Amino acid sequence: MPTYAYACKDCGHAFDIVQSFSDSSLTSCPECQGALRKKFNSVGVVFKGSGFYRTDSRDAKGSTVSATPAAPAAAPAPAPAASAPAAAS
């Protein structure tokens, strides 16, 4: 069950309470019976599994995978011809 933070508009009393999603919000302060407001905090999000990292489903350039195949690699250059040894005279 989630924990909700409340603060009183009148006396400033702040507290946290564990409530179900189906429970209605609190409206009166337990200290002074003043009006309450619900405080909202940032939520920590954890992404698990594949597809959430920069390297997932990406090519080497960092863009999405293209539908066109890559160009074939060029053939290596031929080795230079070996020179024949000079003939003795």
mmCIF file of C-alpha atoms in Angstrom:
data_model
loop_
_atom_site.group_PDB
_atom_site.id
_atom_site.type_symbol
_atom_site.label_atom_id
_atom_site.label_comp_id
_atom_site.label_asym_id
_atom_site.label_seq_id
_atom_site.Cartn_x
_atom_site.Cartn_y
_atom_site.Cartn_z
ATOM 1 C CA MET A 1 0.000 0.000 0.000
ATOM 2 C CA PRO A 2 1.307 3.470 -0.830
ATOM 3 C CA THR A 3 2.334 6.108 1.681
ATOM 4 C CA TYR A 4 0.784 9.562 1.257
ATOM 5 C CA ALA A 5 2.087 12.837 2.698
ATOM 6 C CA TYR A 6 -0.325 15.428 4.082
ATOM 7 C CA ALA A 7 0.168 18.922 5.485
ATOM 8 C CA CYS A 8 -2.316 21.090 7.389
ATOM 9 C CA LYS A 9 -3.153 24.440 5.788
ATOM 10 C CA ASP A 10 -3.889 25.989 9.206
ATOM 11 C CA CYS A 11 -1.254 24.782 11.683
ATOM 12 C CA GLY A 12 1.402 23.426 9.256
ATOM 13 C CA HIS A 13 1.433 19.937 10.827
ATOM 14 C CA ALA A 14 2.900 17.477 8.294
ATOM 15 C CA PHE A 15 2.622 13.694 8.440
ATOM 16 C CA ASP A 16 2.693 10.552 6.311
ATOM 17 C CA ILE A 17 0.006 7.861 6.308
ATOM 18 C CA VAL A 18 -0.291 4.481 4.603
ATOM 19 C CA GLN A 19 -3.555 4.262 2.653
ATOM 20 C CA SER A 20 -5.050 1.939 0.084
ATOM 21 C CA PHE A 21 -5.716 3.232 -3.420
ATOM 22 C CA SER A 22 -9.440 2.863 -2.763
ATOM 23 C CA ASP A 23 -9.380 4.904 0.498
ATOM 24 C CA SER A 24 -10.596 8.488 0.242
ATOM 25 C CA SER A 25 -8.190 11.349 0.979
ATOM 26 C CA LEU A 26 -8.032 12.766 4.490
ATOM 27 C CA THR A 27 -9.678 16.169 4.925
ATOM 28 C CA SER A 28 -9.124 17.239 8.555
ATOM 29 C CA CYS A 29 -5.913 17.628 10.541
ATOM 30 C CA PRO A 30 -5.556 15.218 13.483
ATOM 31 C CA GLU A 31 -3.966 18.041 15.559
ATOM 32 C CA CYS A 32 -6.211 21.090 15.004
ATOM 33 C CA GLN A 33 -9.050 19.751 12.792
ATOM 34 C CA GLY A 34 -7.975 22.247 10.093
ATOM 35 C CA ALA A 35 -8.047 21.629 6.341
ATOM 36 C CA LEU A 36 -5.448 19.239 4.914
ATOM 37 C CA ARG A 37 -3.709 19.269 1.578
ATOM 38 C CA LYS A 38 -2.068 16.263 -0.001
ATOM 39 C CA LYS A 39 1.614 16.772 -0.814
ATOM 40 C CA PHE A 40 2.939 15.262 -4.016
ATOM 41 C CA ASN A 41 6.499 14.032 -4.340
ATOM 42 C CA SER A 42 8.470 12.820 -7.300
ATOM 43 C CA VAL A 43 8.206 9.116 -7.944
ATOM 44 C CA GLY A 44 11.261 6.931 -8.395
ATOM 45 C CA VAL A 45 10.913 4.879 -11.556
ATOM 46 C CA VAL A 46 12.993 1.795 -12.303
ATOM 47 C CA PHE A 47 13.019 0.417 -15.831
ATOM 48 C CA LYS A 48 13.907 -3.274 -15.957
ATOM 49 C CA GLY A 49 14.348 -5.572 -18.914
ATOM 50 C CA SER A 50 15.576 -5.118 -22.439
ATOM 51 C CA GLY A 51 14.750 -2.085 -24.523
ATOM 52 C CA PHE A 52 15.593 0.615 -21.985
ATOM 53 C CA TYR A 53 19.279 1.087 -22.670
ATOM 54 C CA ARG A 54 20.920 3.208 -25.348
ATOM 55 C CA THR A 55 22.548 0.141 -26.922
ATOM 56 C CA ASP A 56 19.314 -1.873 -27.264
ATOM 57 C CA SER A 57 17.898 -1.979 -30.812
ATOM 58 C CA ARG A 58 20.422 0.521 -32.102
ATOM 59 C CA ASP A 59 23.165 0.420 -34.705
ATOM 60 C CA ALA A 60 26.695 1.728 -34.223
ATOM 61 C CA LYS A 61 25.716 5.324 -35.082
ATOM 62 C CA GLY A 62 23.220 5.522 -32.223
ATOM 63 C CA SER A 63 20.127 5.837 -34.410
ATOM 64 C CA THR A 64 17.383 3.280 -34.728
ATOM 65 C CA VAL A 65 18.056 0.219 -36.853
ATOM 66 C CA SER A 66 17.518 0.989 -40.514
ATOM 67 C CA ALA A 67 15.500 -1.218 -42.849
ATOM 68 C CA THR A 68 18.120 -1.062 -45.641
ATOM 69 C CA PRO A 69 20.972 -3.567 -45.490
ATOM 70 C CA ALA A 70 24.510 -2.302 -45.050
ATOM 71 C CA ALA A 71 26.762 -2.013 -48.115
ATOM 72 C CA PRO A 72 29.049 -5.020 -48.628
ATOM 73 C CA ALA A 73 32.613 -4.603 -47.432
ATOM 74 C CA ALA A 74 35.146 -3.672 -50.095
ATOM 75 C CA ALA A 75 37.508 -6.411 -51.230
ATOM 76 C CA PRO A 76 41.034 -6.092 -49.821
ATOM 77 C CA ALA A 77 43.632 -4.582 -52.128
ATOM 78 C CA PRO A 78 45.865 -7.137 -53.874
ATOM 79 C CA ALA A 79 49.302 -7.643 -52.373
ATOM 80 C CA PRO A 80 52.142 -5.970 -54.271
ATOM 81 C CA ALA A 81 53.969 -8.281 -56.655
ATOM 82 C CA ALA A 82 57.177 -9.662 -55.267
ATOM 83 C CA SER A 83 60.155 -8.429 -57.202
ATOM 84 C CA ALA A 84 62.415 -11.078 -58.691
ATOM 85 C CA PRO A 85 65.951 -11.208 -57.385
ATOM 86 C CA ALA A 86 68.427 -9.503 -59.640
ATOM 87 C CA ALA A 87 70.286 -11.858 -61.947
ATOM 88 C CA ALA A 88 73.996 -12.214 -61.273
ATOM 89 C CA SER A 89 76.158 -11.106 -64.215
#
